[in-house]
mmCIF file of C-alpha atoms in Angstrom:
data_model
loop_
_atom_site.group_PDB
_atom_site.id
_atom_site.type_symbol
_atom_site.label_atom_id
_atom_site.label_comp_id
_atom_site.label_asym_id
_atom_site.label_seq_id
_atom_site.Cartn_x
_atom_site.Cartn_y
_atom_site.Cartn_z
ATOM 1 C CA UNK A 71 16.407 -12.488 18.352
ATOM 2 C CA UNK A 72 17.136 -8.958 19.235
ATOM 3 C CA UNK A 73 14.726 -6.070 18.698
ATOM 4 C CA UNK A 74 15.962 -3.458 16.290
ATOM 5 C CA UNK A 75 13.011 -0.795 16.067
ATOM 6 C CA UNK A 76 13.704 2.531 14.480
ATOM 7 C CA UNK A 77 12.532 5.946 15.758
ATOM 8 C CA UNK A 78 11.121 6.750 11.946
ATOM 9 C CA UNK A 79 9.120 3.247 11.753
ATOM 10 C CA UNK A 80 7.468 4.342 15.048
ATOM 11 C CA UNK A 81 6.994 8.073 14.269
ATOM 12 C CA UNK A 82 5.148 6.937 10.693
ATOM 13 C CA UNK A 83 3.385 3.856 12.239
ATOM 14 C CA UNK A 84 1.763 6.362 14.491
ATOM 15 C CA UNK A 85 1.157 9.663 12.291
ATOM 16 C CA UNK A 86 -0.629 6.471 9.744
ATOM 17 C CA UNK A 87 -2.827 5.548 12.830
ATOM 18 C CA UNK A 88 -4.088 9.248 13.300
ATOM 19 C CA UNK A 89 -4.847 10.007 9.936
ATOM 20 C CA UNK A 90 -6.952 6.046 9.823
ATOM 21 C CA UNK A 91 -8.409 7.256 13.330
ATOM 22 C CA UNK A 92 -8.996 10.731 11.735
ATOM 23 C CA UNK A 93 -11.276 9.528 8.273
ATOM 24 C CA UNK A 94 -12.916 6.505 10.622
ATOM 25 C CA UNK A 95 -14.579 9.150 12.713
ATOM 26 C CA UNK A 96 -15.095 12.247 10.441
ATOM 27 C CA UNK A 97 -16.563 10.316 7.403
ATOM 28 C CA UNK A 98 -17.262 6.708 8.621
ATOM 29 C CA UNK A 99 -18.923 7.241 11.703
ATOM 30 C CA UNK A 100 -20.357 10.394 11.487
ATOM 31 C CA UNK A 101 -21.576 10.066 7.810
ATOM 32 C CA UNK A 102 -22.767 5.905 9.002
ATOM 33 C CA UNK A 103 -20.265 4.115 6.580
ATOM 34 C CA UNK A 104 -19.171 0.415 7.259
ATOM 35 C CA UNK A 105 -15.169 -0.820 7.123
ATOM 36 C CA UNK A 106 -13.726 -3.910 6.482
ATOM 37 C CA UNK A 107 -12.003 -6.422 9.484
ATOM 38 C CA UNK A 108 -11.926 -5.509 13.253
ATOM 39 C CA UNK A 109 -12.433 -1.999 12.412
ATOM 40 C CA UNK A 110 -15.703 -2.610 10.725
ATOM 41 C CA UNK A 111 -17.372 -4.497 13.543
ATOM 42 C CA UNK A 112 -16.084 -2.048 16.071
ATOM 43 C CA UNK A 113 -18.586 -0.096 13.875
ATOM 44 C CA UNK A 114 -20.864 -2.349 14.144
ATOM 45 C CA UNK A 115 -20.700 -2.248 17.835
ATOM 46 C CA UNK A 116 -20.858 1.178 18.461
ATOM 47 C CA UNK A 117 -24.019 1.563 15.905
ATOM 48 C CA UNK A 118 -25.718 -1.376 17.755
ATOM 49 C CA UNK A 119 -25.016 -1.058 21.426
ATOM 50 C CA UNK A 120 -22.774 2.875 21.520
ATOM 51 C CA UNK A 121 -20.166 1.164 22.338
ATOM 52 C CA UNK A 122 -16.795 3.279 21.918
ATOM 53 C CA UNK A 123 -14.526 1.867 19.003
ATOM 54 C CA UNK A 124 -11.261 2.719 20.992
ATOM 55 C CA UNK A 125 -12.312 0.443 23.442
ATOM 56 C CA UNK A 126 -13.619 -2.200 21.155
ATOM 57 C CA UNK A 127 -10.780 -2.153 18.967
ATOM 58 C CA UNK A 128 -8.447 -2.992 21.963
ATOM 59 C CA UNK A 129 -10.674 -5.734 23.213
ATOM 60 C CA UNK A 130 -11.318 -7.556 19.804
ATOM 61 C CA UNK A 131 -7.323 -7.257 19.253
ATOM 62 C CA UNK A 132 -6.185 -8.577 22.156
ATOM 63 C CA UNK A 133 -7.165 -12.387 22.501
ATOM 64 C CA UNK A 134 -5.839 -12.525 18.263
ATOM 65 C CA UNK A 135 -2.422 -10.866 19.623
ATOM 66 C CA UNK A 136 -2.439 -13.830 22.267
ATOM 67 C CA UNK A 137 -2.835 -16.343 19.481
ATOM 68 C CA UNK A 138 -1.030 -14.472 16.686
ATOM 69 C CA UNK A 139 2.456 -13.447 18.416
ATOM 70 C CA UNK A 140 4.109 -16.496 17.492
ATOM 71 C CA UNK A 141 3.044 -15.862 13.459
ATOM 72 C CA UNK A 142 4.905 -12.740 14.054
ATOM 73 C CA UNK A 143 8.479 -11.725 14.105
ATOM 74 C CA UNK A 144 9.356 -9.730 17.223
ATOM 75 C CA UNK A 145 9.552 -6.491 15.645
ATOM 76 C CA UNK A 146 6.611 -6.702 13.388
ATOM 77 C CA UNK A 147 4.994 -7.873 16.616
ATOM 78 C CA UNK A 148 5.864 -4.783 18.639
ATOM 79 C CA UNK A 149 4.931 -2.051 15.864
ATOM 80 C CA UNK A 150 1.959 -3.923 15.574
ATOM 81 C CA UNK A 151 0.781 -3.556 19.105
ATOM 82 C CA UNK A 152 2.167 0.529 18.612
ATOM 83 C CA UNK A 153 -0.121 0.409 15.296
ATOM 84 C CA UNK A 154 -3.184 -1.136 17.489
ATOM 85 C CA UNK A 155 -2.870 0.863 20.201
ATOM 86 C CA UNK A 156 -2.491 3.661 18.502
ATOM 87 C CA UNK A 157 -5.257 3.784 16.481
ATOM 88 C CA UNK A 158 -7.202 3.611 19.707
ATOM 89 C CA UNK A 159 -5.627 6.424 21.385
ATOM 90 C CA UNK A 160 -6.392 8.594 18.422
ATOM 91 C CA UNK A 161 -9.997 7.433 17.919
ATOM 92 C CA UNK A 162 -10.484 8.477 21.605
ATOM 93 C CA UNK A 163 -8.754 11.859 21.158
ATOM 94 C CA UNK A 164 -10.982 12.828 17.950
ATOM 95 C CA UNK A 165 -13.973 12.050 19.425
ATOM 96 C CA UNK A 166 -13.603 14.164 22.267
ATOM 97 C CA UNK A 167 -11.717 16.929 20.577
ATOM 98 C CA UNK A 168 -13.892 18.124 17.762
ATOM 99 C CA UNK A 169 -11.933 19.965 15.428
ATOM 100 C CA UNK A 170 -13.875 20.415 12.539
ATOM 101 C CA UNK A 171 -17.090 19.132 11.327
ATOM 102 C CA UNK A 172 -17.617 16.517 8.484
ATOM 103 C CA UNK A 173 -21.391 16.236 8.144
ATOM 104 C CA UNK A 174 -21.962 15.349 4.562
ATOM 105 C CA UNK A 175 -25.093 12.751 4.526
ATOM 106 C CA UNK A 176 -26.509 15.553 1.788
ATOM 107 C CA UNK A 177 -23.042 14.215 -0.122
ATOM 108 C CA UNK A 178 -22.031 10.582 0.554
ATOM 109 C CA UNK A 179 -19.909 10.669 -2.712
ATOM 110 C CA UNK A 180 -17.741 13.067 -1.148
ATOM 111 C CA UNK A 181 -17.816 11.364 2.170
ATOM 112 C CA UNK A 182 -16.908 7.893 0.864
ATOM 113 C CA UNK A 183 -14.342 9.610 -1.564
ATOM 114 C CA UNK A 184 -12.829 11.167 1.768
ATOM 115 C CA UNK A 185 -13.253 7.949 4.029
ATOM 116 C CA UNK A 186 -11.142 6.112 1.567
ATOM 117 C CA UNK A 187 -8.320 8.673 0.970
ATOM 118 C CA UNK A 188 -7.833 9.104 4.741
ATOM 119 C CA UNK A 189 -8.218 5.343 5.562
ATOM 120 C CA UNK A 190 -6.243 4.225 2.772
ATOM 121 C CA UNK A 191 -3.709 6.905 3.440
ATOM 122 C CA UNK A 192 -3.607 5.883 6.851
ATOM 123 C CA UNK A 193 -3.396 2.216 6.859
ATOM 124 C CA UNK A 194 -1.149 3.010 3.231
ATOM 125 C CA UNK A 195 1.643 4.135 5.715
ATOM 126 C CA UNK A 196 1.824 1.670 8.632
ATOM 127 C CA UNK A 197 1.823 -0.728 6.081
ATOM 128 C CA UNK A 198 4.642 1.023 4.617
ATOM 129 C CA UNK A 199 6.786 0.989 8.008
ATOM 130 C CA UNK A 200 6.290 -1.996 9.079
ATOM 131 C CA UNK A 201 3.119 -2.291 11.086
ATOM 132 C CA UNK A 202 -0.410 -3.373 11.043
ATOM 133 C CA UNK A 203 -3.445 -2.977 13.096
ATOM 134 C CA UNK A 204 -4.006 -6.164 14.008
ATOM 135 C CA UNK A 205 -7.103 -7.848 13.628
ATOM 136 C CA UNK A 206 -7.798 -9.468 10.017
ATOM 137 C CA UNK A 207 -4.170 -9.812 9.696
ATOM 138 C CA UNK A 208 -3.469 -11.759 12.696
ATOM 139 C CA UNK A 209 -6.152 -13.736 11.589
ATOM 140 C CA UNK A 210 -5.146 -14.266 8.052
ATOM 141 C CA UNK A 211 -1.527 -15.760 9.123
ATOM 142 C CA UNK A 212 -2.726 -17.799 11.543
ATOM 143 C CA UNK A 213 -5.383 -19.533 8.475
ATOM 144 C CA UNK A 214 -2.360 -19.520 6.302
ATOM 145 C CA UNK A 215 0.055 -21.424 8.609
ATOM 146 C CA UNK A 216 -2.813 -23.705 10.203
ATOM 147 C CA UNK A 217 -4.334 -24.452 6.865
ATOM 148 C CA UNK A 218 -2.099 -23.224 3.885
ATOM 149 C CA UNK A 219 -4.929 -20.418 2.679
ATOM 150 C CA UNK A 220 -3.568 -17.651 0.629
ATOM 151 C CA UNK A 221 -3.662 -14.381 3.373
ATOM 152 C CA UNK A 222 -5.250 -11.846 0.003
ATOM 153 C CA UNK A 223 -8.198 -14.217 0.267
ATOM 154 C CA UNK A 224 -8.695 -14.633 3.553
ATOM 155 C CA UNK A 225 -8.812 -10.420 4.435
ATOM 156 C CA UNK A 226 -11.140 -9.968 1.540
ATOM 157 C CA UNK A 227 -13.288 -13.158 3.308
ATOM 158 C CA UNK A 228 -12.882 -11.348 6.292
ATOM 159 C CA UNK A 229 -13.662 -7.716 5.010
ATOM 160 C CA UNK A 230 -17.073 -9.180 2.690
ATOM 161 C CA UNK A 231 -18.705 -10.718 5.506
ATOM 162 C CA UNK A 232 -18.080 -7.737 7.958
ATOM 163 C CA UNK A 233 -19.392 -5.225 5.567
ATOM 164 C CA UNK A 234 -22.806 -7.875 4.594
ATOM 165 C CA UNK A 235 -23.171 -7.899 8.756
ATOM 166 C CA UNK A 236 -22.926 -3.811 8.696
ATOM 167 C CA UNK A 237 -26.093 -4.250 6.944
ATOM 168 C CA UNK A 238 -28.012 -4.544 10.266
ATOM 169 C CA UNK A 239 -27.476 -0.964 10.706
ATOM 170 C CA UNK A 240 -26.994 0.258 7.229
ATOM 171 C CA UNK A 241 -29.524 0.757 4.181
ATOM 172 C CA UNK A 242 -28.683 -0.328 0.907
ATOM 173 C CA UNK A 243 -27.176 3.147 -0.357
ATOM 174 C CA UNK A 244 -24.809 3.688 3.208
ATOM 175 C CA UNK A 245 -23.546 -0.016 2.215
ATOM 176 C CA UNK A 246 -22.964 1.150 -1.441
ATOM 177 C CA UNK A 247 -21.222 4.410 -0.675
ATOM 178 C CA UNK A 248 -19.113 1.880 1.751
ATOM 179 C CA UNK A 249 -17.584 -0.119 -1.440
ATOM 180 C CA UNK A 250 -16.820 2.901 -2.532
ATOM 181 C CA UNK A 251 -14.998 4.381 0.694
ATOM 182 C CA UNK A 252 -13.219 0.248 0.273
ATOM 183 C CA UNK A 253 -12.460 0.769 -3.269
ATOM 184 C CA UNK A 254 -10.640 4.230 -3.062
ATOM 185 C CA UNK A 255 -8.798 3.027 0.538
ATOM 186 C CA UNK A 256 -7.265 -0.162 -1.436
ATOM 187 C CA UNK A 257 -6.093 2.115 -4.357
ATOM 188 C CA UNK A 258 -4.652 4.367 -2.213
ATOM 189 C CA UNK A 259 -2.973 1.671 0.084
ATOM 190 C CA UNK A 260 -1.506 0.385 -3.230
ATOM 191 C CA UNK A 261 -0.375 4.158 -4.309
ATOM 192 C CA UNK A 262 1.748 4.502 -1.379
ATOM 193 C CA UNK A 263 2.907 0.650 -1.106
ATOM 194 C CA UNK A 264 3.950 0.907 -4.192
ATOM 195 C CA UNK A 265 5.388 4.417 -4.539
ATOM 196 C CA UNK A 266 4.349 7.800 -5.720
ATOM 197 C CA UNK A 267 7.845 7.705 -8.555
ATOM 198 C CA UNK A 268 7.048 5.250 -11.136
ATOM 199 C CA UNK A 269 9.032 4.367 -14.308
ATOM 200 C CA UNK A 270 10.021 2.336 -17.156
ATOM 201 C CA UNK A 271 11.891 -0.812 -17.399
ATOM 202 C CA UNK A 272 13.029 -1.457 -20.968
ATOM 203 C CA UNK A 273 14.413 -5.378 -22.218
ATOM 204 C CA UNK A 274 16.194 -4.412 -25.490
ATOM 205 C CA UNK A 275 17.546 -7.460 -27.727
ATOM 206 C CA UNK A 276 19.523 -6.341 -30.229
ATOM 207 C CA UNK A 277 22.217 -7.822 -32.916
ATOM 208 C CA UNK A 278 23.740 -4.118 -31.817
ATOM 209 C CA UNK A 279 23.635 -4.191 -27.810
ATOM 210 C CA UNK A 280 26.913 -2.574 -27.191
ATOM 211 C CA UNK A 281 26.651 0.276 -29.699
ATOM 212 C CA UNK A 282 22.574 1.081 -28.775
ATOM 213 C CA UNK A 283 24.278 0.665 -24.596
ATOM 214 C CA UNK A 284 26.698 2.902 -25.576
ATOM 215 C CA UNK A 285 24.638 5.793 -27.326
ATOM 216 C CA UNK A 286 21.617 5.046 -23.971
ATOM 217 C CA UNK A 287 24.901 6.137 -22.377
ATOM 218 C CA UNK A 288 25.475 8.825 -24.119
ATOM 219 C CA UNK A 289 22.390 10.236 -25.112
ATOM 220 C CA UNK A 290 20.073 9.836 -21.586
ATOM 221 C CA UNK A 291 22.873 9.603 -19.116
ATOM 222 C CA UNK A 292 20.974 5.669 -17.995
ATOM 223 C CA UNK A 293 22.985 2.887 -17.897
ATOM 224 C CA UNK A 294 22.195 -0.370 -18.784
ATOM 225 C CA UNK A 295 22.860 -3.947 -17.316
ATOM 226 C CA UNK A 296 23.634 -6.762 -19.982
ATOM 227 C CA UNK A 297 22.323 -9.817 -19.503
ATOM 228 C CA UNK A 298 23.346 -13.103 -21.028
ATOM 229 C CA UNK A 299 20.971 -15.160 -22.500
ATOM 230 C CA UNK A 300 19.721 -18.096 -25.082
ATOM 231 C CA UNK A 301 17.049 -17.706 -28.160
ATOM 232 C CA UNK A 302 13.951 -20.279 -27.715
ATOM 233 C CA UNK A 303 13.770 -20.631 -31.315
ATOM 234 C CA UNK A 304 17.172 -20.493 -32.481
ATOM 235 C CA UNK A 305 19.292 -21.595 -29.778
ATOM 236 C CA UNK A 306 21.876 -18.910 -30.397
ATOM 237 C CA UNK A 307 23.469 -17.204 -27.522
ATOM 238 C CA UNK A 308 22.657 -13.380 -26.943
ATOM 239 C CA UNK A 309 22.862 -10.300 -25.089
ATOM 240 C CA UNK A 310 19.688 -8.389 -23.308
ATOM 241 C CA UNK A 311 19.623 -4.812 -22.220
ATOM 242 C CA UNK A 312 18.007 -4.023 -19.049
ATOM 243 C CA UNK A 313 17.270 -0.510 -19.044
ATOM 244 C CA UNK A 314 15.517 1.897 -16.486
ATOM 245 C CA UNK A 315 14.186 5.318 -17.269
ATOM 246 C CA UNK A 316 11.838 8.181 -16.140
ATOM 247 C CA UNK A 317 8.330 8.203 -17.967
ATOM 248 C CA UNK A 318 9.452 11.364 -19.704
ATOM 249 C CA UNK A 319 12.223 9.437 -21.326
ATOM 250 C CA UNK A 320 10.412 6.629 -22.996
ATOM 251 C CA UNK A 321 9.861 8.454 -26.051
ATOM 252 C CA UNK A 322 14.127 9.475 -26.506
ATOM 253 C CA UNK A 323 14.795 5.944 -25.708
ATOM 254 C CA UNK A 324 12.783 4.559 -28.517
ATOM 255 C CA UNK A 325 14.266 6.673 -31.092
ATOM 256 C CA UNK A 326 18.121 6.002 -29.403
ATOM 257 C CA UNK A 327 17.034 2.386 -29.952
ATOM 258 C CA UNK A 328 15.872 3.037 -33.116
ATOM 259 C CA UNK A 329 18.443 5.223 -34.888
ATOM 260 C CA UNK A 330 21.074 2.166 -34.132
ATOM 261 C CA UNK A 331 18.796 -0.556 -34.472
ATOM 262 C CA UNK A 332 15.833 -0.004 -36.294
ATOM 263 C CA UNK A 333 14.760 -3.760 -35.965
ATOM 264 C CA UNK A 334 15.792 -4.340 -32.184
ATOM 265 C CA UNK A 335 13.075 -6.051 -30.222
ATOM 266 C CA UNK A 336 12.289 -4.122 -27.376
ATOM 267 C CA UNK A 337 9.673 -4.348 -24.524
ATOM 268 C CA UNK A 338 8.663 -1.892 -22.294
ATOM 269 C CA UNK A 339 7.684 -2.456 -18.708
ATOM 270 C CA UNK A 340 5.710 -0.431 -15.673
ATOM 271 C CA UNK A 341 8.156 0.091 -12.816
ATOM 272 C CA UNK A 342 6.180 1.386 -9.361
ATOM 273 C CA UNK A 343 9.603 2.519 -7.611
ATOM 274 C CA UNK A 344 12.897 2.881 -8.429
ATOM 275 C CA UNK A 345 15.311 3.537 -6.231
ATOM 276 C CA UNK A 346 19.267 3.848 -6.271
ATOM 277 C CA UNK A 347 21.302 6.017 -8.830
ATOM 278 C CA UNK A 348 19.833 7.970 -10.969
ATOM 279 C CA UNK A 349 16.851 7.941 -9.565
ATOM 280 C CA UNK A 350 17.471 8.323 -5.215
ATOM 281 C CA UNK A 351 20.987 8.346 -5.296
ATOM 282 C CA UNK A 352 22.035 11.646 -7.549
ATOM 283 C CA UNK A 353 24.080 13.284 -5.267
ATOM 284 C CA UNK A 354 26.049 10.522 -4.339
ATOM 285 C CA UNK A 355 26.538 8.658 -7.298
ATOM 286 C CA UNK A 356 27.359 4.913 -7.209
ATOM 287 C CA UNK A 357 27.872 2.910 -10.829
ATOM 288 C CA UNK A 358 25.473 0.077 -10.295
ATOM 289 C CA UNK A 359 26.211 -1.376 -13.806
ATOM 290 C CA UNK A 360 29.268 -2.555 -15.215
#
């Protein structure tokens, strides 16, 4: 299996693993607020004993990347290891090169608040390209192949008891402001997973599908995609709509819906990201929909 790593994956990978490095030492560590996985017992560690989480981070990572490779394919492999590595080079660099000063112990709101947008952000976009950083991952696949556990339990397994253990060094209100910092990261992770352009899916069923396609058409400039399908209750064969359109076009659709078929059934759906015509393709313009 040949490798096939992009410039762009690598570029992101590592701009995510400076911003994660970035939050973990100007609101986690100098404000004394716990993290999930490896990353929170590297924490731990450095509390405890002063040990430096760039090293720690390596050596925790390293016998799971010896037992993990084979979980991995080669290229989520490699920008895992850039990920890792990484995030240890830049939580070096930003402990020796003090750029500014985040102090706020007279404001943990604001410090959790900021731990989890730059941690989330962080982690949000090596996600995003492909890559990881290690640890509770590694360790979630290898529990799911050896014994079939679902990998969302297993990280939040992983991430509880590391943040109870950061109790040894933390007082109740430090571990409080931390499920904060958590709560904020995993929203954020989500925001960017998911996509900052989110829309509206539409399944119209109407005894008029071709003349409310036609005026969608028409009207909004969306197409639609017709789907064949079968009524539970009355057996009868019919046509669905499967429309797509921008938030700000819910309301037009309705009444395009409505002034052709004022008794259509119609659901409407969240849509995170959209991409293709209309929505990432505009300038070059490709009919998706027949």
């Amino acid at each position: 299996m040949k490798l096939s790593l992009k410039t762009k994956n690598i570029f992101f990978i590592l701009l995510g693993a400076a911003i994660y490095a970035f939050g973990l030492v100007n609101f986690n560590m100098t404000n004394k607020l716990a993290e999930g996985g490896i990353t929170g017992i590297t924490l731990i560690l450095y509390n405890l004993f002063h040990i430096d989480p760039a090293i720690s981070n390596i050596v925790l990572n390293v016998p799971l990347f010896i037992l993990g490779w084979r979980t991995m394919g080669k290229n989520s492999f490699i920008y895992t290891l850039i990920g890792t590595g990484g995030l240890s080079v830049f939580l070096w660099l930003f402990q020796h090169l003090t750029v500014f000063s985040f102090t706020l112990k007279n404001d943990m709101t604001l410090a959790a608040l900021f731990s989890g947008v730059f941690v989330g952000g962080g982690l949000g976009i090596i996600f995003k390209y492909g890559g990881t950083t290690g640890g509770s991952d590694i360790i979630a696949r290898l529990g799911h192949n050896a014994f079939g556990w679902s990998i969302g339990q297993i990280m939040f397994a992983i991430d509880a008891i590391v943040i109870i253990s950061s109790l040894i060094y933390l007082d109740y209100r430090q571990a409080m402001y931390t499920l904060v910092a958590v709560f904020v990261g995993a929203k954020v992770i989500d925001f960017i997973q998911k996509g900052a352009y989110s829309a509206k899916a539409a399944i119209i069923i109407s005894k008029e599908n071709q003349a409310v396609a036609d005026k969608i058409i028409k009207t909004l400039d969306r197409s639609t995609t017709i789907i064949p399908a079968k009524g539970g209750y009355t057996g009868n064969d019919v046509n669905v709509l499967y429309c797509v359109v921008a938030q700000s076009e819910v309301f037009r659709l309705k009444n395009v819906i409505r002034s052709v078929d004022p008794h259509a059934f119609v659901a409407v759906n969240d849509v995170h990201e959209v991409l293709g015509e209309g929505f990432t393709l505009d300038e070059n313009k490709n009919p998706l929909h027949d």
